[in-house]
PDB file of C-alpha atoms in Angstrom:
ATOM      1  CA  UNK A   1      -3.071   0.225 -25.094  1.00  0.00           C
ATOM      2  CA  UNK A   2      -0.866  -2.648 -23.868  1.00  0.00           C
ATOM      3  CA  UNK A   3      -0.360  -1.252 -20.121  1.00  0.00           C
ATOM      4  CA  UNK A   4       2.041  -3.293 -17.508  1.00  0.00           C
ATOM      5  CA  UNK A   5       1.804  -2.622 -13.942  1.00  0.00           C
ATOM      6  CA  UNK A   6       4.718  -3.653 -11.598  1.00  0.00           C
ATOM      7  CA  UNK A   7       4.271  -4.066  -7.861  1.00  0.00           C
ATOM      8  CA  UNK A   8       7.201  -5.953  -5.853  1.00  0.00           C
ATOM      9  CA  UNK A   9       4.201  -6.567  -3.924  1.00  0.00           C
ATOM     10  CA  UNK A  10       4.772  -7.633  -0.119  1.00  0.00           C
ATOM     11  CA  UNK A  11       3.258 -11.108   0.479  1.00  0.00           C
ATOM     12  CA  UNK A  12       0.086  -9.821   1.985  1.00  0.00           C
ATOM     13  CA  UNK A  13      -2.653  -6.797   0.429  1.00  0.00           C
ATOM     14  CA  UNK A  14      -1.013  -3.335   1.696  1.00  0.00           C
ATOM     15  CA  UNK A  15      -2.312  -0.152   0.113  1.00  0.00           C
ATOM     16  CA  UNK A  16      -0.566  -0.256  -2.723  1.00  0.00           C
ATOM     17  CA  UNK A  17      -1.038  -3.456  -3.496  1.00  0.00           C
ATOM     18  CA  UNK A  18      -4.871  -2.520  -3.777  1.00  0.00           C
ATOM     19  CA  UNK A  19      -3.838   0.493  -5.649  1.00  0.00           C
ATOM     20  CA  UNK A  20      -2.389  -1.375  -7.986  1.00  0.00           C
ATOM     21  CA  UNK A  21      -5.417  -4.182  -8.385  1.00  0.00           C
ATOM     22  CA  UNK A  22      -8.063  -1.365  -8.493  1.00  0.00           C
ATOM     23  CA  UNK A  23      -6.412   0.525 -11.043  1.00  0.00           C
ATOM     24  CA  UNK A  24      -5.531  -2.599 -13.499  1.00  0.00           C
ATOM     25  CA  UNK A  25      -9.367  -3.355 -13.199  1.00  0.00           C
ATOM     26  CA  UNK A  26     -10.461  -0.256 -14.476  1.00  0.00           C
ATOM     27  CA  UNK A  27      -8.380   0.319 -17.192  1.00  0.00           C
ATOM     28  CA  UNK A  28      -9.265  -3.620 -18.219  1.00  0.00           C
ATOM     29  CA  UNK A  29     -13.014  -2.322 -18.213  1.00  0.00           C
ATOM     30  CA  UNK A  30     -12.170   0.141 -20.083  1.00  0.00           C
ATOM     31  CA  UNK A  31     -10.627  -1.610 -23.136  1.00  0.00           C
ATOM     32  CA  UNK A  32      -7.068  -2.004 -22.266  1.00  0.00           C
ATOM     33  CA  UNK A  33      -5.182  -4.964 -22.023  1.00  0.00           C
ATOM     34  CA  UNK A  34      -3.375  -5.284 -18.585  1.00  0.00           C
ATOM     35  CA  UNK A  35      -0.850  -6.857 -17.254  1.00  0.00           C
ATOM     36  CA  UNK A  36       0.371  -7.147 -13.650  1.00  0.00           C
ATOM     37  CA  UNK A  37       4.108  -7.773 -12.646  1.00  0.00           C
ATOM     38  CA  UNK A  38       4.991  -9.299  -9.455  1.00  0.00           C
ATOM     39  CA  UNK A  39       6.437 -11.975  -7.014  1.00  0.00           C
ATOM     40  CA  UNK A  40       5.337 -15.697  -7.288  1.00  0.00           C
ATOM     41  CA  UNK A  41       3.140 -16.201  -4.535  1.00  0.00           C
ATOM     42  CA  UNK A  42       1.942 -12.844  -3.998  1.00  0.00           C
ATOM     43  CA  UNK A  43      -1.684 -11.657  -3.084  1.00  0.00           C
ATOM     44  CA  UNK A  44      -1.463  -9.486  -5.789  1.00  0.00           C
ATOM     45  CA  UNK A  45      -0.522 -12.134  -8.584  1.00  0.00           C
ATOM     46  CA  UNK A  46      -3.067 -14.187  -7.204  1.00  0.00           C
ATOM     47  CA  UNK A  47      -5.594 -11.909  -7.285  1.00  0.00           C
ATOM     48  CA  UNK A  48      -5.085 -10.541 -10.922  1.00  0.00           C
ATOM     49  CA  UNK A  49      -5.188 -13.860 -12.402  1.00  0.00           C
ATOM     50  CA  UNK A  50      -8.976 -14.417 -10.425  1.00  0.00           C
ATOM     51  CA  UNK A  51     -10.216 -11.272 -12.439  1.00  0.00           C
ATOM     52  CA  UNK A  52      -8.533 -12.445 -15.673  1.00  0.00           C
ATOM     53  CA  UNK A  53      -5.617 -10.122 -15.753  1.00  0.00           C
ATOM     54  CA  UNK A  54      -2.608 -11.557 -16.993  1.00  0.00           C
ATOM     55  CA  UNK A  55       0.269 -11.993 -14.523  1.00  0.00           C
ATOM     56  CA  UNK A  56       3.977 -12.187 -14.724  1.00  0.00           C
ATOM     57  CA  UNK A  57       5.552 -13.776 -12.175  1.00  0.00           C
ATOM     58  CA  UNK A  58       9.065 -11.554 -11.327  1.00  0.00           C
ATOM     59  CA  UNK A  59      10.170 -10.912  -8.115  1.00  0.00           C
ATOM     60  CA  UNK A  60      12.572  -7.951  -7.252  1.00  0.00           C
ATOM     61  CA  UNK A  61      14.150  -8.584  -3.830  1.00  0.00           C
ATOM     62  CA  UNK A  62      15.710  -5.318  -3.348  1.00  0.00           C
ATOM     63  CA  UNK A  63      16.109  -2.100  -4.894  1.00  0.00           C
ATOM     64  CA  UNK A  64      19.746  -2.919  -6.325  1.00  0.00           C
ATOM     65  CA  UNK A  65      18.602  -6.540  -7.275  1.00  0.00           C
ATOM     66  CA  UNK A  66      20.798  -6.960 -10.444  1.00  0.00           C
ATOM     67  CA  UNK A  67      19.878 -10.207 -10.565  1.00  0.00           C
ATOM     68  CA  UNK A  68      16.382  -9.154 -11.829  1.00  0.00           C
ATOM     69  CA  UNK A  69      17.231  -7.102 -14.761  1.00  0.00           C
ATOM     70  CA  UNK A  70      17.843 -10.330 -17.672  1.00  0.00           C
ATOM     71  CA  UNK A  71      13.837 -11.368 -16.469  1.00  0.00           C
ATOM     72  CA  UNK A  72      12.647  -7.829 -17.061  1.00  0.00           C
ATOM     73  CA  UNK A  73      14.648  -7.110 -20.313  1.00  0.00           C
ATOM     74  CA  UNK A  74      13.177 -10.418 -21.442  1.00  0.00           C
ATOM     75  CA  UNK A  75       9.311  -9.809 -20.229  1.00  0.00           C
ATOM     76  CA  UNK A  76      10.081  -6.335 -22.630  1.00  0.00           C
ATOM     77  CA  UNK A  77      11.564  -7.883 -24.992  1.00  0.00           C
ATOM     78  CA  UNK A  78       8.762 -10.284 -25.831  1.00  0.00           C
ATOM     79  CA  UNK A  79       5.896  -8.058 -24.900  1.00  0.00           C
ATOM     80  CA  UNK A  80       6.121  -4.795 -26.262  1.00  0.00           C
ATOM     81  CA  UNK A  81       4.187  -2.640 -23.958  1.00  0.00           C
ATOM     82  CA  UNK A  82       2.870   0.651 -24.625  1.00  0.00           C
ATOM     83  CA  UNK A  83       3.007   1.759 -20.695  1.00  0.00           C
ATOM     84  CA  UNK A  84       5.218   0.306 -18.003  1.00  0.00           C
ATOM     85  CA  UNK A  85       4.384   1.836 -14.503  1.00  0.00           C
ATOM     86  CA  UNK A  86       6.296   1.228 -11.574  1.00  0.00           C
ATOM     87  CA  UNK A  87       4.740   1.630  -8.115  1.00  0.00           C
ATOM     88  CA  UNK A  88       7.253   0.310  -4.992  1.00  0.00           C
ATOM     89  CA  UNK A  89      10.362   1.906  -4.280  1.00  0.00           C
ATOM     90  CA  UNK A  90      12.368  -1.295  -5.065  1.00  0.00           C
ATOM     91  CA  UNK A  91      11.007  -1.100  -8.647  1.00  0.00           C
ATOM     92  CA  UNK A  92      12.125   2.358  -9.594  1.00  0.00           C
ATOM     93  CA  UNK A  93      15.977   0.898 -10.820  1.00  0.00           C
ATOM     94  CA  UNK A  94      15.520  -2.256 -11.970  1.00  0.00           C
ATOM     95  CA  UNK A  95      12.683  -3.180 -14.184  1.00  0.00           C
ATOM     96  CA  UNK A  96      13.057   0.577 -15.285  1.00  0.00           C
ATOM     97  CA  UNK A  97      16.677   0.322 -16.274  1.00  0.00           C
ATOM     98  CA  UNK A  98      15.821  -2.913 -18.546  1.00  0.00           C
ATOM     99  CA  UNK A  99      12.797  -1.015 -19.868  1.00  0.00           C
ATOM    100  CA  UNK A 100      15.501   1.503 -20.981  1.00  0.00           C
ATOM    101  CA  UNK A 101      17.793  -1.122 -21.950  1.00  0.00           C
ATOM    102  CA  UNK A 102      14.989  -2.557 -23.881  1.00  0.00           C
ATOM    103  CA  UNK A 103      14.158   0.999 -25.786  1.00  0.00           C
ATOM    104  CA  UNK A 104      10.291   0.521 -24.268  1.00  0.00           C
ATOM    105  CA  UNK A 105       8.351   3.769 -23.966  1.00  0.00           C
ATOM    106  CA  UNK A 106       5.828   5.255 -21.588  1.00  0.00           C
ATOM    107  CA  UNK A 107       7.842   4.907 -18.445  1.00  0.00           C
ATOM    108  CA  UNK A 108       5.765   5.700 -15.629  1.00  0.00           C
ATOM    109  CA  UNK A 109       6.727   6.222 -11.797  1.00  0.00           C
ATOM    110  CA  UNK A 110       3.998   6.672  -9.161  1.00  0.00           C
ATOM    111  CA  UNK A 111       4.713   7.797  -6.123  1.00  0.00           C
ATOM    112  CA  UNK A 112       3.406   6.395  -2.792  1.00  0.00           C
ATOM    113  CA  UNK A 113       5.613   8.861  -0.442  1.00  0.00           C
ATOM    114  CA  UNK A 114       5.404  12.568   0.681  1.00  0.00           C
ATOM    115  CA  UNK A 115       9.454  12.685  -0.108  1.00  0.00           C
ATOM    116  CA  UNK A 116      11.290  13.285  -2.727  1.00  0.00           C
ATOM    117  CA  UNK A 117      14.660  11.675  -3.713  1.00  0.00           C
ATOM    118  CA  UNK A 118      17.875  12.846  -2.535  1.00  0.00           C
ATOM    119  CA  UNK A 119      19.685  14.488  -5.941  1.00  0.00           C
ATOM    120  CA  UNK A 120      21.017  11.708  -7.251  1.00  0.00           C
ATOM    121  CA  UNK A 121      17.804   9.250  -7.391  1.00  0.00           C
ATOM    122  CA  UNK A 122      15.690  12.627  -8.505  1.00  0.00           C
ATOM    123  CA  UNK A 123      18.000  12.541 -11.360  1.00  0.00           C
ATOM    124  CA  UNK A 124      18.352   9.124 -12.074  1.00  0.00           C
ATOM    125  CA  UNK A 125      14.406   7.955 -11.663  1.00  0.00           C
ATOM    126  CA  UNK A 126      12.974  11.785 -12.496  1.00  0.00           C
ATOM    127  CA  UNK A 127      14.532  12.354 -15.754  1.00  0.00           C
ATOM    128  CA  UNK A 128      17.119   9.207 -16.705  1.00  0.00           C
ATOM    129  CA  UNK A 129      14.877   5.594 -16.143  1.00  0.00           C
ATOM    130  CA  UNK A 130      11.519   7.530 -16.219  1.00  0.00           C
ATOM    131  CA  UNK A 131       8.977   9.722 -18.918  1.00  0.00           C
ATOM    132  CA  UNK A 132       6.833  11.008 -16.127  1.00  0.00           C
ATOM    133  CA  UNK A 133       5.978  11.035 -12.638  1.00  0.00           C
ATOM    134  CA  UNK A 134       2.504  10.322 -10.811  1.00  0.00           C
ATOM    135  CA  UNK A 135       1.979  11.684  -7.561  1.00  0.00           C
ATOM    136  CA  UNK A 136      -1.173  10.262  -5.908  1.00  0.00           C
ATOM    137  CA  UNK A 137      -2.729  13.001  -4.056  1.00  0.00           C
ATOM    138  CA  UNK A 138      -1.706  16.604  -3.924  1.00  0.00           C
ATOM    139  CA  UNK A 139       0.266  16.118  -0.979  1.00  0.00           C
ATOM    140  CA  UNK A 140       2.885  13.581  -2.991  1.00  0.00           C
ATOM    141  CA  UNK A 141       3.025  16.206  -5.869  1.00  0.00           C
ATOM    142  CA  UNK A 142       3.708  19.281  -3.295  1.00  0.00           C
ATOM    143  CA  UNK A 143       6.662  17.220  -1.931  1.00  0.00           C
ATOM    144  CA  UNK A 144       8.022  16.299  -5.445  1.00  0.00           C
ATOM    145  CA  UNK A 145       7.605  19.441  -6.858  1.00  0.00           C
ATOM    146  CA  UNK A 146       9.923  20.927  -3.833  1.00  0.00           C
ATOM    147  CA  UNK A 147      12.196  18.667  -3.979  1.00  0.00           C
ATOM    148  CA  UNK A 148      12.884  19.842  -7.893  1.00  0.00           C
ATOM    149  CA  UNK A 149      11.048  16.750 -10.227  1.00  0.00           C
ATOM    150  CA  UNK A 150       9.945  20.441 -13.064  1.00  0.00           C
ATOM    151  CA  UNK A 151       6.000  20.162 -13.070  1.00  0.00           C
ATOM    152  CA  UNK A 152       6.041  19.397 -16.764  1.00  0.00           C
ATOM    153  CA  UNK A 153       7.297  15.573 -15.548  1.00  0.00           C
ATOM    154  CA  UNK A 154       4.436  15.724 -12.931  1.00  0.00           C
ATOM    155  CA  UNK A 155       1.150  14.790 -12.420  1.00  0.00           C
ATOM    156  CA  UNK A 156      -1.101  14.598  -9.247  1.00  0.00           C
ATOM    157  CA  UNK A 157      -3.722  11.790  -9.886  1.00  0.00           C
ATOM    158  CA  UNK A 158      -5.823  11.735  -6.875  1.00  0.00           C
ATOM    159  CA  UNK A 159      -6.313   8.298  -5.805  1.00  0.00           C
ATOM    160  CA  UNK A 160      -9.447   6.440  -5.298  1.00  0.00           C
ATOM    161  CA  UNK A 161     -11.183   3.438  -4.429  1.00  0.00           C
ATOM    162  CA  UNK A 162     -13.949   1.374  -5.745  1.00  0.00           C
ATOM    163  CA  UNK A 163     -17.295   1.232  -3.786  1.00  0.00           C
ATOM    164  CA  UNK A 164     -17.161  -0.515  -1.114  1.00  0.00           C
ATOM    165  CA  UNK A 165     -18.217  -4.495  -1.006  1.00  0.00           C
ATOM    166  CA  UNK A 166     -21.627  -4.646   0.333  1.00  0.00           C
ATOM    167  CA  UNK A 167     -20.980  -7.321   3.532  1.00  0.00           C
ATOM    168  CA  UNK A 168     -22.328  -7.839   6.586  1.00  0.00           C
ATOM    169  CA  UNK A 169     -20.246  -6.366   9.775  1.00  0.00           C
ATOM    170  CA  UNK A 170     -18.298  -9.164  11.740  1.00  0.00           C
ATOM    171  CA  UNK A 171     -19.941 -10.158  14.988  1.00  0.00           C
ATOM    172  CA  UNK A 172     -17.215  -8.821  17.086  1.00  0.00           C
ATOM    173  CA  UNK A 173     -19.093  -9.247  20.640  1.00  0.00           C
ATOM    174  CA  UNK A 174     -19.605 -13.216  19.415  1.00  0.00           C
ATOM    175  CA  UNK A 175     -16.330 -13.805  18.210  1.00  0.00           C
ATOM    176  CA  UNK A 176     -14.015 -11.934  20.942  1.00  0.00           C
ATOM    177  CA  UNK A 177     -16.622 -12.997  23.917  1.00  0.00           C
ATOM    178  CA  UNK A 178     -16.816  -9.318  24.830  1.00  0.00           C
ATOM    179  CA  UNK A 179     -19.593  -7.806  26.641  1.00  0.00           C
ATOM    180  CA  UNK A 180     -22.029  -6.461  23.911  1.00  0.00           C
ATOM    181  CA  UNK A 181     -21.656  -2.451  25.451  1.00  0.00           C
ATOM    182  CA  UNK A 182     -18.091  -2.346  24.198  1.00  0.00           C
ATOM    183  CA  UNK A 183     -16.764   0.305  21.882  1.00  0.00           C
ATOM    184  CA  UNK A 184     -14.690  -1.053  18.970  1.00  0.00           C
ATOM    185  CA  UNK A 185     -11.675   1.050  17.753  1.00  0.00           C
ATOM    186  CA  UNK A 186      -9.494  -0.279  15.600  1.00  0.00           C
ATOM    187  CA  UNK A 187      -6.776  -0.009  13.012  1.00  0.00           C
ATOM    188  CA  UNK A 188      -6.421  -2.144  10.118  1.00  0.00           C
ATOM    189  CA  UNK A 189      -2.816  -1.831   8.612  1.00  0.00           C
ATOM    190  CA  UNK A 190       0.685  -3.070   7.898  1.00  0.00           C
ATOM    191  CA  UNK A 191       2.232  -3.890  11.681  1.00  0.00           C
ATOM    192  CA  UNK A 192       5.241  -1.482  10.677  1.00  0.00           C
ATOM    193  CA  UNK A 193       6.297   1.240  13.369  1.00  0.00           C
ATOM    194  CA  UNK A 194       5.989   4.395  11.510  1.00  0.00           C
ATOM    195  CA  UNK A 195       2.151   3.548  11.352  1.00  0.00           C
ATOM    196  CA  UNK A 196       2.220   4.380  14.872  1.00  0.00           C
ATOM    197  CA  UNK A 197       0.211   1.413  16.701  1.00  0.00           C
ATOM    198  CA  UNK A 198       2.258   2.113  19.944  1.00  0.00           C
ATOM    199  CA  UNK A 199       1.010   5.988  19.523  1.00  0.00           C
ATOM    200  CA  UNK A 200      -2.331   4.369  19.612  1.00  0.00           C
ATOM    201  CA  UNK A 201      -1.642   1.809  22.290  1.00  0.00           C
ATOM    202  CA  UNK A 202      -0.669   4.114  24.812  1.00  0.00           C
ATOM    203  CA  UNK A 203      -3.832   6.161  23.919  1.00  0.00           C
ATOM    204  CA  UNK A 204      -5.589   2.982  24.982  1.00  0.00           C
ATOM    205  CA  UNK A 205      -4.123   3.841  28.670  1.00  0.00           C
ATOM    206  CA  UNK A 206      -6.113   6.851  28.898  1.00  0.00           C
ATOM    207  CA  UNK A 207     -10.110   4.958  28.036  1.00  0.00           C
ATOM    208  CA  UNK A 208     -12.047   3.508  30.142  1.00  0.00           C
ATOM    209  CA  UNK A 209     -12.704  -0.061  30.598  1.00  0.00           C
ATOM    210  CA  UNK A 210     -15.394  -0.750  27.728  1.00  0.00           C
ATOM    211  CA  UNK A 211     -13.153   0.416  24.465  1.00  0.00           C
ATOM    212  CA  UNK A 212     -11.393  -2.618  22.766  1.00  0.00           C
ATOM    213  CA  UNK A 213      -8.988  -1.914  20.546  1.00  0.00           C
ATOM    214  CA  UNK A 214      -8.952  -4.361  17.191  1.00  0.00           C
ATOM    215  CA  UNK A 215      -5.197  -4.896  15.549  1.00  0.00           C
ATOM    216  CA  UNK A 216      -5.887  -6.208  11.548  1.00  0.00           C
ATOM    217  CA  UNK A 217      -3.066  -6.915  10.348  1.00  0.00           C
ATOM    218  CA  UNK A 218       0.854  -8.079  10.714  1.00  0.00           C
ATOM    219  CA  UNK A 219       4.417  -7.288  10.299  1.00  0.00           C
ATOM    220  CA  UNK A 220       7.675  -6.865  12.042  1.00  0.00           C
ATOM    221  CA  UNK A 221       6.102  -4.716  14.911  1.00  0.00           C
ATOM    222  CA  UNK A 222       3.947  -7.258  16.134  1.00  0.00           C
ATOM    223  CA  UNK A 223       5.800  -8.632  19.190  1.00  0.00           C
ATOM    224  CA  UNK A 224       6.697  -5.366  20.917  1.00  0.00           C
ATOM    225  CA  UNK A 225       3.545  -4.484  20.199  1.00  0.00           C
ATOM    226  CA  UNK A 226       2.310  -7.495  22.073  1.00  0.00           C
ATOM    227  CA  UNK A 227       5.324  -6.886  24.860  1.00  0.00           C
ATOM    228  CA  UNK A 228       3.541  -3.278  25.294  1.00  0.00           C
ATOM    229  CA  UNK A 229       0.362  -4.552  25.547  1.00  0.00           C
ATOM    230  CA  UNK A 230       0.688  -7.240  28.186  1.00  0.00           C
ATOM    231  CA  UNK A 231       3.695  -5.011  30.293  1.00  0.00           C
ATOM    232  CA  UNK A 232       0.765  -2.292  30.603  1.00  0.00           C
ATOM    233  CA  UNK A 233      -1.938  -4.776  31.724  1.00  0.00           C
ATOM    234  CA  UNK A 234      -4.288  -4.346  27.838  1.00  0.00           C
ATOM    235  CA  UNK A 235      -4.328  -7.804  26.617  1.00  0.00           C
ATOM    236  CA  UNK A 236      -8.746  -8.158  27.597  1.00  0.00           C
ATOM    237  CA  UNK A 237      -8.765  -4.561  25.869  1.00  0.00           C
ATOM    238  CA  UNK A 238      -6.333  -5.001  22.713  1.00  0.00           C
ATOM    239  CA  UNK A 239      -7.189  -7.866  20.279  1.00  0.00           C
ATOM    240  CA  UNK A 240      -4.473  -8.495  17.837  1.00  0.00           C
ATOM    241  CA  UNK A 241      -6.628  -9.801  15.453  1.00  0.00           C
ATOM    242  CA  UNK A 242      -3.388 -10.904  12.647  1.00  0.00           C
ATOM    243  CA  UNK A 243      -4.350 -10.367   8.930  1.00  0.00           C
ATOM    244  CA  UNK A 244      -7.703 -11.439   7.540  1.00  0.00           C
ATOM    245  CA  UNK A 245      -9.582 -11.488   4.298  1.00  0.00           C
ATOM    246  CA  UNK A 246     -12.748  -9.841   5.957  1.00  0.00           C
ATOM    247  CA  UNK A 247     -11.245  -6.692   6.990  1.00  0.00           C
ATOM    248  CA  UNK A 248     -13.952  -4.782   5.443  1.00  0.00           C
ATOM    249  CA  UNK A 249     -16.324  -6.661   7.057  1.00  0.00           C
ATOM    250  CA  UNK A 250     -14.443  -5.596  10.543  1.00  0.00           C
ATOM    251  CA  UNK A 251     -14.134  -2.265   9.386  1.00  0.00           C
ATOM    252  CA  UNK A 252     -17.771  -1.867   9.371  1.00  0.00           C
ATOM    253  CA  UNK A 253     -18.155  -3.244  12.702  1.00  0.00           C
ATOM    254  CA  UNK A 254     -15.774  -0.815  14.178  1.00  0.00           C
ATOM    255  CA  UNK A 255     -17.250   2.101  16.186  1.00  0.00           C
ATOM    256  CA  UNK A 256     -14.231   4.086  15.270  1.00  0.00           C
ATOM    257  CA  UNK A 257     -11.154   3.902  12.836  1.00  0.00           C
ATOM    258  CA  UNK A 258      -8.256   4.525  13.325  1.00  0.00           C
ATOM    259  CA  UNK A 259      -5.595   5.948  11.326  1.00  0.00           C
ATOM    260  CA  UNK A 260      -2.457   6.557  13.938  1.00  0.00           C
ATOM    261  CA  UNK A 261       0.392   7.284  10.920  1.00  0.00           C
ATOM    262  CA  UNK A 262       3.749   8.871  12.424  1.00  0.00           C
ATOM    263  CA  UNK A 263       5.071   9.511   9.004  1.00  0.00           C
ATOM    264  CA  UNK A 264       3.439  11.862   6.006  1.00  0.00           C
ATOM    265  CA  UNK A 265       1.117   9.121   4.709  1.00  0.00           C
ATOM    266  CA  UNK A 266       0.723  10.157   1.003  1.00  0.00           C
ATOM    267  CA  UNK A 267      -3.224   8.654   0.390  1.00  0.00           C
ATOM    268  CA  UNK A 268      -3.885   5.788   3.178  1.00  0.00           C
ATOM    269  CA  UNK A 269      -6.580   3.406   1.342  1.00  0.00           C
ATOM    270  CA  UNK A 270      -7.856   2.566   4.842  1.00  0.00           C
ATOM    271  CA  UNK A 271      -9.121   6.017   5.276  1.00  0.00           C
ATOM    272  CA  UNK A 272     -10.752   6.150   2.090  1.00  0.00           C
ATOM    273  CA  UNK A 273     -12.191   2.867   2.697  1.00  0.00           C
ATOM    274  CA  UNK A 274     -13.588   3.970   6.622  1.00  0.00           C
ATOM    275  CA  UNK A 275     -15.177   7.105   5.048  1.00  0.00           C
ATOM    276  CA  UNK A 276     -16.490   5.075   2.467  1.00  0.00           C
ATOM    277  CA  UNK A 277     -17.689   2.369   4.639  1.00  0.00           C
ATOM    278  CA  UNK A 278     -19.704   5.431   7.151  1.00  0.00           C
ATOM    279  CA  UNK A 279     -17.120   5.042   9.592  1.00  0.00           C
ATOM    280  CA  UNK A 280     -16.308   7.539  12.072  1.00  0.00           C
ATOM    281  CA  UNK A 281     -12.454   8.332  12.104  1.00  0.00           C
ATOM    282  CA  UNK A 282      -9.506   9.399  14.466  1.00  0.00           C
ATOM    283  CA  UNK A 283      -6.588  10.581  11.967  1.00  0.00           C
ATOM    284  CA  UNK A 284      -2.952  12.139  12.911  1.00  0.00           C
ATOM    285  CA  UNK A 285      -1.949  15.346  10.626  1.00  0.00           C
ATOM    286  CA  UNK A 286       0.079  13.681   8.697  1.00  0.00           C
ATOM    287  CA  UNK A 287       0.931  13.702   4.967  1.00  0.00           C
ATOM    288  CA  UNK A 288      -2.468  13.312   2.589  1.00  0.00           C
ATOM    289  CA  UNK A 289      -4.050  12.402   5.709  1.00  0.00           C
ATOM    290  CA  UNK A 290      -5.727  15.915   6.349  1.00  0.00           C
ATOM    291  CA  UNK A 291      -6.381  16.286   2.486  1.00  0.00           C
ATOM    292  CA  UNK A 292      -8.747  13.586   2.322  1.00  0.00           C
ATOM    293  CA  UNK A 293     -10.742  14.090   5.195  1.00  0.00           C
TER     294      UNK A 293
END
């Protein structure tokens, strides 16, 4: 099968855009041809050109981008794809309503949230723009099925990972100049408040002087994260360590991950990647969160 994959990626590898990457790889292996849609520039176009997946460069700034349909209904019109699957909110309308417009088949949605849509979007991306829903882990489905998506446009695809890269753990004591009897905790995730690094910065107020707390990662949160951090008197204890290409490598160096989430995570890759990586973990009830441990 001819299979498209569109991810309105953000400029840096989040979850889904490894969801996305892991997913095109294996159904390449498999015999498929795969392509991947998404923004010039992006981590994720990048990286499915270096594993010889062919790329379409389309960007969707918003959800209500009108200015991106003519690029989609063109990419359809010239392609002919057998499966178009749509992964980010902001891709639901758009390159779904072209599909439509372009009378392409094998609409696909997955779903990354715990929510459903409020009546009108269930309508319009449940039954009108889509042929069936993916929900990935049980948690996702539960949520769509009460929110009324009819379990005949739903399926629960539980989501994996591929085995983790074998590399060495980062030095952390060498590179932070830490004494080498510190505990590492850490989080390695967007820098977005509703994954709830302040919930695990004021944590850090309650341990005692030998836990550092590692940051991977960046986004809008960053400075009042930082604010909190020096006003409370934890900048030798919390490293904001900005968004790397090791972070499995830190992962495995970490005494403890961390997965704070304030909101109903629907499959955090992190986890899966901590568990898979022997890591102990510290997870909130949240979401998928409890499902997959």
């Amino acid at each position: 099968m001819k299979i498209l994959q569109i991810g309105s990626s953000l400029h840096h590898s989040g979850g889904i855009e490894k969801y996305i990457l892991q997913l095109s790889h294996g159904l390449q292996q498999i015999g498929h041809d795969v392509h991947i849609s998404a923004p010039p520039g992006s981590w994720l176009l990048r990286k499915a050109r270096e594993i010889g997946i062919t790329g379409h460069s389309l960007r969707i700034w918003h959800q209500h981008d009108i200015f991106g349909l003519n690029p989609h209904r063109k990419l359809f019109r010239n392609e002919h794809f057998d499966v178009v699957n749509a992964h980010f909110s902001r891709d639901y309308l758009v390159p779904t309503l072209a599909a439509r417009m372009e009378k392409q088949k094998g609409i696909v949605i997955t779903r990354h949230m715990c929510h459903c849509w409020p009546h009108l979007r269930r309508w319009m991306y449940g039954t009108l723009l889509s042929d069936h829903i993916i929900g990935v882990s049980q948690a996702v489905g539960k949520a769509m099925r009460e929110g009324g998506i009819h379990s005949s446009r739903l399926s629960v695809v539980l989501s994996g990972i591929d085995p983790p890269p074998e590399v060495l753990p980062v030095k952390l004591a060498e590179e932070l100049r830490l004494p080498s009897d510190t505990v590492y905790i850490g989080v390695v995730s967007r820098l977005v408040i509703e994954k709830g690094h302040l919930f695990l910065l004021k944590a850090m107020l309650h341990t005692n002087c030998r836990v550092c707390c590692l940051i991977v990662g960046d986004g809008e949160e960053r400075k009042r994260l930082e604010q909190f951090t020096r006003e409370n008197g934890l900048e030798e204890r919390v490293k904001f360590m900005g968004w790397r290409e090791d972070s499995d490598a830190i992962m495995r160096a970490l005494d403890v991950v961390v997965v704070p989430s304030l909101w109903e995570e629907a499959c955090s890759l992190s986890l899966l990647e901590a568990m898979a990586a022997s890591r102990p973990l510290i997870v909130t009830h949240s979401g998928g969160n409890a499902e997959l441990v």
